[in-house]
Coordinates of C-alpha atoms in Angstrom, one line a residue:
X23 CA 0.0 0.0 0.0
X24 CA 1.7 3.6 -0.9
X25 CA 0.6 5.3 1.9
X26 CA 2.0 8.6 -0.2
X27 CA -1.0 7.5 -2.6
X28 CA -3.2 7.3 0.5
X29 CA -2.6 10.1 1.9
X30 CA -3.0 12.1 -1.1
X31 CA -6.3 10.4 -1.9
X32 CA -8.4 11.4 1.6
X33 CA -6.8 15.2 1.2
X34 CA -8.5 15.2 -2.8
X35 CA -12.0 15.2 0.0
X36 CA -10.5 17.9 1.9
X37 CA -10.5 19.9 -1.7
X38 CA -13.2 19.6 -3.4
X39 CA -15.4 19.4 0.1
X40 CA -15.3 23.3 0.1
X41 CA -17.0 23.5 -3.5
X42 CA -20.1 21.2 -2.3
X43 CA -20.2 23.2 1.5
X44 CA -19.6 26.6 -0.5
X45 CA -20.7 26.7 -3.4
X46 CA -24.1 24.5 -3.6
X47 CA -25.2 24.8 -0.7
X48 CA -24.7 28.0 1.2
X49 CA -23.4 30.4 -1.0
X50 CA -24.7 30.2 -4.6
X51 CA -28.1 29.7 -4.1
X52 CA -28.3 32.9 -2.7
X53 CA -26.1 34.7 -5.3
X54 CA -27.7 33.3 -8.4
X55 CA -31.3 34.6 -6.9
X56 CA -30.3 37.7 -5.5
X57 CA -27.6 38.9 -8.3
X58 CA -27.4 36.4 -11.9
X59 CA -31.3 36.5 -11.8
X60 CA -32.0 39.6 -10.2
X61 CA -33.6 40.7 -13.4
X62 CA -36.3 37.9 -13.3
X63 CA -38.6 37.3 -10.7
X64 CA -37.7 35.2 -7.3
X65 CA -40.1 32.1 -8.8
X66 CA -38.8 32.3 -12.1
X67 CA -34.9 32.4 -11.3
X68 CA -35.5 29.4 -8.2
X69 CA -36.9 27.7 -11.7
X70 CA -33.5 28.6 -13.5
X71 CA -31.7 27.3 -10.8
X72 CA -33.2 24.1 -10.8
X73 CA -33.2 23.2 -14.4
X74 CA -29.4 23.9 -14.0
X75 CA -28.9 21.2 -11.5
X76 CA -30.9 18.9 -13.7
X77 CA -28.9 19.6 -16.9
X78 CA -25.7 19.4 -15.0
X79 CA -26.2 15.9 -13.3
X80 CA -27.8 14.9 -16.5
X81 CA -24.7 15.8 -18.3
X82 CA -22.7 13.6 -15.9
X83 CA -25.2 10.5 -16.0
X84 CA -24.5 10.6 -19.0
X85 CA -20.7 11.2 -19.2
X86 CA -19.2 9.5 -16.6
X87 CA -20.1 5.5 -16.9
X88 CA -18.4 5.7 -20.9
X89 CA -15.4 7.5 -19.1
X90 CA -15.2 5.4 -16.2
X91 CA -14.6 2.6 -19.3
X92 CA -12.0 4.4 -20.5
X93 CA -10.5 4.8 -17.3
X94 CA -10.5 1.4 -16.3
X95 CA -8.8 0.3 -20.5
X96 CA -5.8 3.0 -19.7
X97 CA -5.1 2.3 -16.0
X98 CA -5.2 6.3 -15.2
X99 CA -7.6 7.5 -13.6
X100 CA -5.7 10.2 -12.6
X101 CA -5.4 12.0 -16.0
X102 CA -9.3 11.8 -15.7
X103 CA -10.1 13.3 -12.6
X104 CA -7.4 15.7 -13.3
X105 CA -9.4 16.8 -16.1
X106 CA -12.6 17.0 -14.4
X107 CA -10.7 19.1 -11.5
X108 CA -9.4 21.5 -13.5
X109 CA -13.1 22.2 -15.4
X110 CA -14.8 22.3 -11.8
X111 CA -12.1 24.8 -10.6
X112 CA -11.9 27.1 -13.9
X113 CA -16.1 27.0 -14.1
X114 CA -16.0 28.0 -9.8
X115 CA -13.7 30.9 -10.6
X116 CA -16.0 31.9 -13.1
X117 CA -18.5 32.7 -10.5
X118 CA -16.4 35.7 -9.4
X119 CA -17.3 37.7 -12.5
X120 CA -21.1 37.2 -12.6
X121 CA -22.5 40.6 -12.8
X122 CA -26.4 41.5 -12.1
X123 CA -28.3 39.6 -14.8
X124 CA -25.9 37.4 -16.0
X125 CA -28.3 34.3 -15.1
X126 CA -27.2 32.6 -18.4
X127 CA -23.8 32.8 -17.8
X128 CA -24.0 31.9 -14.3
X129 CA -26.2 28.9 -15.6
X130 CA -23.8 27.6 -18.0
X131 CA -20.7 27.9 -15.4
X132 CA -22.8 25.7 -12.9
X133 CA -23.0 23.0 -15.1
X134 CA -19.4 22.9 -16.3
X135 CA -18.9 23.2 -12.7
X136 CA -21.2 20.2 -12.1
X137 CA -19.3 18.2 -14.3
X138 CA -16.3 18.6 -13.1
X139 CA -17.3 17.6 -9.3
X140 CA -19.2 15.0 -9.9
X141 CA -17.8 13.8 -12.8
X142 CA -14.3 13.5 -11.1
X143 CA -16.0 11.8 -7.8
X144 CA -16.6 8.9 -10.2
X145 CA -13.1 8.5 -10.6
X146 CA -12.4 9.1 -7.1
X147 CA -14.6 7.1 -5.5
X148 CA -13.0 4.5 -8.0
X149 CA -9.4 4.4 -7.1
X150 CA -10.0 3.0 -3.5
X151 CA -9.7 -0.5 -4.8
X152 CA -6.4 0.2 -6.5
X153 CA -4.9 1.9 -3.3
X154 CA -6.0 -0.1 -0.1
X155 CA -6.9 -3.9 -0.1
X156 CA -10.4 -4.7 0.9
X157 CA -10.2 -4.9 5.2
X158 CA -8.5 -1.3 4.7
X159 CA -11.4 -0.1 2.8
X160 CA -14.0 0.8 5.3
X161 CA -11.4 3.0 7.1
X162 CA -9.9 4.9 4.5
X163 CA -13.1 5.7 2.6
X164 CA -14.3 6.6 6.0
X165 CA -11.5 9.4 6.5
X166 CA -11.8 10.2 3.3
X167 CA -15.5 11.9 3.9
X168 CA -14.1 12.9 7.6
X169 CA -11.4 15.1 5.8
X170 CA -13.6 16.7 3.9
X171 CA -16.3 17.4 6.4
X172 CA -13.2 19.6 8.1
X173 CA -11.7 20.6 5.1
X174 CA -15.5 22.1 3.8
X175 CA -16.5 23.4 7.1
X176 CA -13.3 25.3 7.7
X177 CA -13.3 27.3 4.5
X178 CA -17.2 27.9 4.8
X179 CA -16.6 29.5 8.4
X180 CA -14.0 31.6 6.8
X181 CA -16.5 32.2 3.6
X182 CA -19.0 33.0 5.5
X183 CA -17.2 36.0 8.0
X184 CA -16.0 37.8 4.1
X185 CA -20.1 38.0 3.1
X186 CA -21.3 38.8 6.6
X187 CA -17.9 40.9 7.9
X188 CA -16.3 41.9 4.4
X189 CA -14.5 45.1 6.3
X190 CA -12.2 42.6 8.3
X191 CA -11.0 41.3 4.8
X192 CA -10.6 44.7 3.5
X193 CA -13.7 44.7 1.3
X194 CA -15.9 47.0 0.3
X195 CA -19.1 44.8 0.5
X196 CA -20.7 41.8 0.9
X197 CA -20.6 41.7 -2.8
X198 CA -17.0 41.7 -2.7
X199 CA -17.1 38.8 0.0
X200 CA -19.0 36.6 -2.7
X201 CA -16.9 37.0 -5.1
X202 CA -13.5 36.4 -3.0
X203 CA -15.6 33.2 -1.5
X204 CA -16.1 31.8 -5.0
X205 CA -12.3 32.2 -5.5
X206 CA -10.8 30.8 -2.4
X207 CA -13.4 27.7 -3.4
X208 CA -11.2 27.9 -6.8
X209 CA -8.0 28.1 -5.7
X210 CA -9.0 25.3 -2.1
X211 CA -10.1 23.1 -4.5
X212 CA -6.6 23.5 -6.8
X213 CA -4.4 23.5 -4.3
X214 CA -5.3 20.6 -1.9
X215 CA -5.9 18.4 -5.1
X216 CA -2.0 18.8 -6.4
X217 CA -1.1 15.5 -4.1
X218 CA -3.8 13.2 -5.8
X219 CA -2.3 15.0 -9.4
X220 CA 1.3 13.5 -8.6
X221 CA 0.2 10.3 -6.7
X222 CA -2.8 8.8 -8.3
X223 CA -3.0 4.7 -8.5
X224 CA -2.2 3.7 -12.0
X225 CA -3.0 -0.3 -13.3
X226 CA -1.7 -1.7 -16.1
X227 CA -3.1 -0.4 -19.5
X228 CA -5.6 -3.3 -20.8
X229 CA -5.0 -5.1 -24.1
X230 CA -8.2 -3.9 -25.4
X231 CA -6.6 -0.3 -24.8
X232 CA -7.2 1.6 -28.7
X233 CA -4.6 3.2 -30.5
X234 CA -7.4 6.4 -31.5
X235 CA -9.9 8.2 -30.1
X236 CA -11.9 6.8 -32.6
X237 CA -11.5 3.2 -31.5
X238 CA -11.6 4.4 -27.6
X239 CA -15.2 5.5 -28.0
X240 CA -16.1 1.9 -29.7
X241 CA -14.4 -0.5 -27.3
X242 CA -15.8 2.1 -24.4
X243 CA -19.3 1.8 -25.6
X244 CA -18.8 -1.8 -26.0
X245 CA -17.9 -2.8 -22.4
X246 CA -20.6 -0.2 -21.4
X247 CA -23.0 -2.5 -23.1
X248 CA -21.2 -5.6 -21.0
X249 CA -21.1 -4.0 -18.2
X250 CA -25.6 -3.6 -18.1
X251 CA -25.4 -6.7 -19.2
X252 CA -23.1 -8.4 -16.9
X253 CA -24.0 -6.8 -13.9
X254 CA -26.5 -9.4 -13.7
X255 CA -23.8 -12.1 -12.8
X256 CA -23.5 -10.4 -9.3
X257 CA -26.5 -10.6 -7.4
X258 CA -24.8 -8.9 -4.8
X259 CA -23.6 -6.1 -5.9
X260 CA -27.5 -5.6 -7.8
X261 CA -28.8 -6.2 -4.7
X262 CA -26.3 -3.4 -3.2
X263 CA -26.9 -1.3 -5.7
X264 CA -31.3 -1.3 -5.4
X265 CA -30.2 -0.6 -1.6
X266 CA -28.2 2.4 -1.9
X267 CA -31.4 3.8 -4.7
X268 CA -33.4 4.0 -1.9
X269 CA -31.4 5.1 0.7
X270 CA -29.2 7.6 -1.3
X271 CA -32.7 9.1 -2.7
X272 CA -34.0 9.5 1.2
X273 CA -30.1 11.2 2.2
X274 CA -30.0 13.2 -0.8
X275 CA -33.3 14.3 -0.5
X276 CA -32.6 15.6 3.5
X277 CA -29.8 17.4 2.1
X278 CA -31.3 19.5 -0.8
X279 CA -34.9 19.7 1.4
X280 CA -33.2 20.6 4.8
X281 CA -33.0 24.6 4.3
X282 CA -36.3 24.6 2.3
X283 CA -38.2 22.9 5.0
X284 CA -36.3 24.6 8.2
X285 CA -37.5 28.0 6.1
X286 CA -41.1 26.7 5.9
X287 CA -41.3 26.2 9.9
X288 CA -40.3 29.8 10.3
X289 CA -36.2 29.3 11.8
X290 CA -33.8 32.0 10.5
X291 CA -31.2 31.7 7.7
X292 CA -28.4 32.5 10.2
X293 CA -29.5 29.7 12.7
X294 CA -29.4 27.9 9.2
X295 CA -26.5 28.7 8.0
X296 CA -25.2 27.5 11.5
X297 CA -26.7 24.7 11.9
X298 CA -24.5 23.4 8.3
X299 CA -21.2 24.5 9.9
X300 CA -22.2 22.1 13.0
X301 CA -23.1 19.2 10.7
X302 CA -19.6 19.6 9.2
X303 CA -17.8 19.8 12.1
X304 CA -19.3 17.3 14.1
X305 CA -18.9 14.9 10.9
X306 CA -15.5 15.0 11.2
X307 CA -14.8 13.0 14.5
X308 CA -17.6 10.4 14.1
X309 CA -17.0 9.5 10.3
X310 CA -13.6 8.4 11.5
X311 CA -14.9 6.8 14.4
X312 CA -17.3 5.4 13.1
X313 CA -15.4 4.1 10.1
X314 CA -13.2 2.2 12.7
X315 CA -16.1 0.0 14.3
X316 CA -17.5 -0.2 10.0
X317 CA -13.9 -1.8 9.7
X318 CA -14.4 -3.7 12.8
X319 CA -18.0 -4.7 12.8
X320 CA -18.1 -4.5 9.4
X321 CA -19.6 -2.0 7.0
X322 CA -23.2 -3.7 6.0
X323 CA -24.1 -3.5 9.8
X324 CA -22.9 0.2 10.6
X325 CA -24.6 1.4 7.5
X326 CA -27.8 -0.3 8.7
X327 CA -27.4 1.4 12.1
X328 CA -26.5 5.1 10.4
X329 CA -29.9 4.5 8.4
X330 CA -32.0 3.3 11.1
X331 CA -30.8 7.0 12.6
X332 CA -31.9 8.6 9.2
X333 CA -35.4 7.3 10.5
X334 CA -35.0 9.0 13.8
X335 CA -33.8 12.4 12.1
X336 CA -37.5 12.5 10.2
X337 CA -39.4 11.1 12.9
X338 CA -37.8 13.7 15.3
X339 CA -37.9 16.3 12.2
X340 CA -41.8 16.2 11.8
X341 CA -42.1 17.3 15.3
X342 CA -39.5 20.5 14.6
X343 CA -40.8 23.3 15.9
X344 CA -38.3 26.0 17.1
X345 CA -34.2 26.0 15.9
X346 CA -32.8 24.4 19.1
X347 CA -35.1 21.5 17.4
X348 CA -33.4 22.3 14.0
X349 CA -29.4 22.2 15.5
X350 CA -30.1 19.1 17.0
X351 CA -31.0 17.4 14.2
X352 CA -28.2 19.0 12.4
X353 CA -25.9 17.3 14.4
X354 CA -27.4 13.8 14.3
X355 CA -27.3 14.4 10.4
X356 CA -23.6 15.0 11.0
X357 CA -23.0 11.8 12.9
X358 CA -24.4 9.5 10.3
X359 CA -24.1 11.3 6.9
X360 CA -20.7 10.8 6.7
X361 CA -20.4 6.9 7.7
X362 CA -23.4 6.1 5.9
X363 CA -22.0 7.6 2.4
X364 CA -18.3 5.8 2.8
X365 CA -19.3 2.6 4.3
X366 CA -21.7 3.0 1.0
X367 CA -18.8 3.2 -1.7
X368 CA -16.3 0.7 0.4
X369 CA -19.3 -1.9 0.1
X370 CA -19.5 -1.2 -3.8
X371 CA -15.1 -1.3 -4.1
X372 CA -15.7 -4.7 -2.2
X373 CA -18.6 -6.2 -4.4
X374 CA -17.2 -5.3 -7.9
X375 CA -14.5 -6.3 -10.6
X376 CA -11.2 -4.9 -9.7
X377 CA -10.8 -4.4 -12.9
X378 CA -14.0 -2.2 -13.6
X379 CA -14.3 -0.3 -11.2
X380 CA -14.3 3.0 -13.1
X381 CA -17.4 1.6 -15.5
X382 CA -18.9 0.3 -12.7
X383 CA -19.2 3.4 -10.4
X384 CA -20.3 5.3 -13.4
X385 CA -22.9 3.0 -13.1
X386 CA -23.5 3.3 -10.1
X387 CA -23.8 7.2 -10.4
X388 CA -25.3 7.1 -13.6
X389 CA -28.7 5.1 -11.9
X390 CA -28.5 6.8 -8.6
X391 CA -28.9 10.2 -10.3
X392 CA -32.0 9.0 -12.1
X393 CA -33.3 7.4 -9.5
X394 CA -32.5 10.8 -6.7
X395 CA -35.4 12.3 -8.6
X396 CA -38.3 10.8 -6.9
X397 CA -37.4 11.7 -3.0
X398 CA -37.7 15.6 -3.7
X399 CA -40.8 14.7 -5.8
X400 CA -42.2 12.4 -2.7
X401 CA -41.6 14.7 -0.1
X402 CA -43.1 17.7 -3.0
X403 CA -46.0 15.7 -3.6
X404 CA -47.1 14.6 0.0
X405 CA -46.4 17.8 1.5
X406 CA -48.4 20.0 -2.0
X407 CA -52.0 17.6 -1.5
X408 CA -51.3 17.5 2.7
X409 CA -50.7 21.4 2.5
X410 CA -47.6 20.6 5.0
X411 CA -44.3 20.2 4.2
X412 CA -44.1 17.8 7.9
X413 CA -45.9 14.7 6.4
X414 CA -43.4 15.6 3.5
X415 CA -40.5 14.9 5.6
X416 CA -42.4 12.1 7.2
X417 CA -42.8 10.4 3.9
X418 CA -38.8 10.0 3.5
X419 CA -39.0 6.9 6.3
X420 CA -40.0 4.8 3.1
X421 CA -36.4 5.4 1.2
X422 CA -34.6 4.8 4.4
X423 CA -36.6 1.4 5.6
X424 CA -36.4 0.0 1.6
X425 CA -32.8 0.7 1.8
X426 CA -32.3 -1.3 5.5
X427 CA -34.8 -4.2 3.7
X428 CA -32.3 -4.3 0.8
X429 CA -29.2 -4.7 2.8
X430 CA -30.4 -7.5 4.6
X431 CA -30.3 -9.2 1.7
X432 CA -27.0 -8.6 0.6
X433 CA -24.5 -11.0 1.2
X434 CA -21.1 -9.6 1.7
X435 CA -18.8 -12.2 1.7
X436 CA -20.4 -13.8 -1.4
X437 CA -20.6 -10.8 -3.7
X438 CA -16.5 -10.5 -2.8
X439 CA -16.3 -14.1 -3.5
X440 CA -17.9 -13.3 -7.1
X441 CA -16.0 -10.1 -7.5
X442 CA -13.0 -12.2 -7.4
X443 CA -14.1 -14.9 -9.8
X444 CA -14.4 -12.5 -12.4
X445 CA -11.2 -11.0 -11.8
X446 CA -10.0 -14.5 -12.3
X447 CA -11.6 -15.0 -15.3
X448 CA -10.4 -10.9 -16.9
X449 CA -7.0 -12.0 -16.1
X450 CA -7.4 -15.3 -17.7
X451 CA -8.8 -13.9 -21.0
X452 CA -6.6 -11.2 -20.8
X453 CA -3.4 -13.6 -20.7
X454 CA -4.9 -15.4 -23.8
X455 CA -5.1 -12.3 -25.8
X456 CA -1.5 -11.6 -25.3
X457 CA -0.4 -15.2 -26.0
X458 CA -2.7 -14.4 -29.1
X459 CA -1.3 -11.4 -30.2
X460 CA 2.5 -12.4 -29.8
X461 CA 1.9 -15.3 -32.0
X462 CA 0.7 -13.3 -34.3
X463 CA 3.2 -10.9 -34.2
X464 CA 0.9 -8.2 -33.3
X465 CA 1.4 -7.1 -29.5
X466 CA -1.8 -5.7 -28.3
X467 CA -0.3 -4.0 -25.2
X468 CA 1.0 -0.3 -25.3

């Protein structure tokens, strides 16, 4: 294990944390309604703004499983999420220019912005196998999420004094703190990622590897075919995989939903804005602590446990009534959001090909983006013909119990078991297409 590698992977969460504290939730929301859109009215730029997200995440559905193929054929998933970092960090500085109006441009800079942090998460997310061997798993992934619950909460804090305090910065206005927020996001994200640039996991290019872009897109559209196909052969990892639709949607959901609904019961955007800095920095301690009993009890059982809170947060969240209510519940989202999101992806590195993993958590992020768009219609729904938005919450307990039901039927140890027999089996067919190629006289490796 190169624990340089390591090392350099968790602090990659620690960078691009501050974009999805910063930028998505606290910061541009407000900016894009109160400045890019200020020349449309409130309902129609909150429309804007979520047709953006759509497009964005429907830009990397559809993106990232064909370049998770790729990924996996040249062995470098590095050059990939380098790309993807560099978009997401040029499209965040953009933010800094928007002037009053400039919805459209704003608009196109989250998407590109979109792309690039969620489209270099899928390749991310699928390096763990190549750095840490499966019992490490649990704990890395976990202070990998830990890292960047400190990493995103610290510059937030600091974000948050320019746009509230820009004088102690030297600024003229709170203007002026926006813009300088959406930089230091920029150059956070740049910065911390350099380590992951010079020590990303590289495997062994695969024979299939094309000689031209041309012939990449084919054999990448080919073993994305396989890989819908084939995902069949491990009932495990489908079973893993209908779990973490459910239970993703139900997290998701909370996340997106939390401000709206907090806003609905009458508590303040500063007791808001408050409560997200105490879910970050309370995630931080119990991801890694929790991470150590997921490696010791295992990570199927603690991520049961972290959802079975979920179902306590809306229980306790339909109730909500006053923002000492609201900060409690912030801070038993910050306990279990964390553990429940990396036990989540060291449970997927365990049940898949190690050899795939790049196609495979495209797939993976591909269906879950689809399938995220039915708890924000649920909780819309119930909440629109109940005329409250607390049944709405209430209604989330379905994601979260579908999602426990699921995992109960996954069987760990036999989804690794058939993980590794198709590993067998690549290597095997790999071998004869070298012993193939040399007798021909035509190497297919680079």
């Amino acid at each position: 294990m190169d624990k340089r590698a390591v090392k350099a992977w968790v602090m990659y969460d620690w960078a691009n944390s501050a974009y999805a504290t910063t930028v998505l939730a606290a910061v541009l929301p407000v900016f894009y309604a109160s400045v890019a859109a200020a020349t449309v009215d409130k309902d129609t730029a909150a429309s804007y703004l979520a047709y953006t997200h759509s497009i964005g995440m429907l830009c990397v559905a559809l993106l990232t499983p064909l370049l998770g193929t790729l990924a996996d054929l040249s062995g470098r998933k590095g050059n990939f999420l380098r790309v993807f970092t560099i978009t997401g960090v040029v499209a965040t500085l953009g933010f800094s220019i928007i002037g009053e109006g400039d919805w459209l441009l704003a608009s196109a800079l989250l998407v590109l912005s979109t792309i690039g942090f969620a489209g270099g998460n899928t390749f991310y997310d699928a390096m763990l196998p190549d750095l840490v061997p499966a019992e490490r798993r649990d704990m890395v992934s976990s202070k990998g999420y830990a890292y960047g619950y400190i990493g995103g909460g610290l510059l937030l804090a600091i974000n948050l004094l320019m746009i509230q305090q820009p004088g102690w910065f030297g600024l003229p206005h709170t203007l002026a703190g926006t813009r300088l927020a959406f930089a230091s996001v920029a150059l956070w994200w740049l910065l911390f990622s350099i380590p992951i640039f010079r020590h990303a996991p590289r495997r062994p290019a695969s024979p299939e590897l094309p000689a031209s872009w041309t012939g990449y897109a084919k054999v990448g559209v080919r073993r994305l075919r396989q890989t819908f196909g084939q995902i069949r052969r491990f009932p495990q990892l489908l079973r893993m995989l209908v779990a973490f639709w459910f239970f993703n949607d139900g997290i998701n959901t909370i996340i997106l939903m939390a401000t709206i609904y907090g806003t609905s019961i009458g508590i303040g955007t500063s007791d808001l804005m408050l409560a997200l800095l105490l879910t970050q920095f309370i995630g931080f301690p119990c991801t890694l602590l929790l991470g150590a009993w997921a490696q010791r009890w295992g990570a199927k059982r603690v991520l049961i446990v972290s959802l079975s809170v979920y179902i306590c947060i809306v229980v306790l969240g339909y109730f909500m009534t006053q923002a000492l209510h609201f900060y409690i519940l912030a801070g038993l989202v910050g306990v279990v959001q964390g553990i429940s999101q990396s036990t989540a992806r060291s449970l997927f590195s365990n049940l898949m090909p190690a050899g795939r993993t790049g196609e495979y958590f495209g797939f993976v992020n591909i269906t879950g983006k689809f399938a995220s768009i039915f708890g924000p219609f649920v909780f819309g729904y119930v909440g629109q013909i109940t005329g409250s938005t607390r049944w709405g919450i209430l209604s989330l307990i379905f994601f979260f119990a579908a999602g426990i039901v699921m995992l109960l039927m996954v069987n760990v140890q036999r989804g690794i078991q058939d993980a590794g027999l198709a590993d067998q089996e690549e290597q095997k067919r790999i071998r004869g297409m070298n012993i193939a190629g040399n007798a021909t006289g035509v190497p297919f490796t680079h």
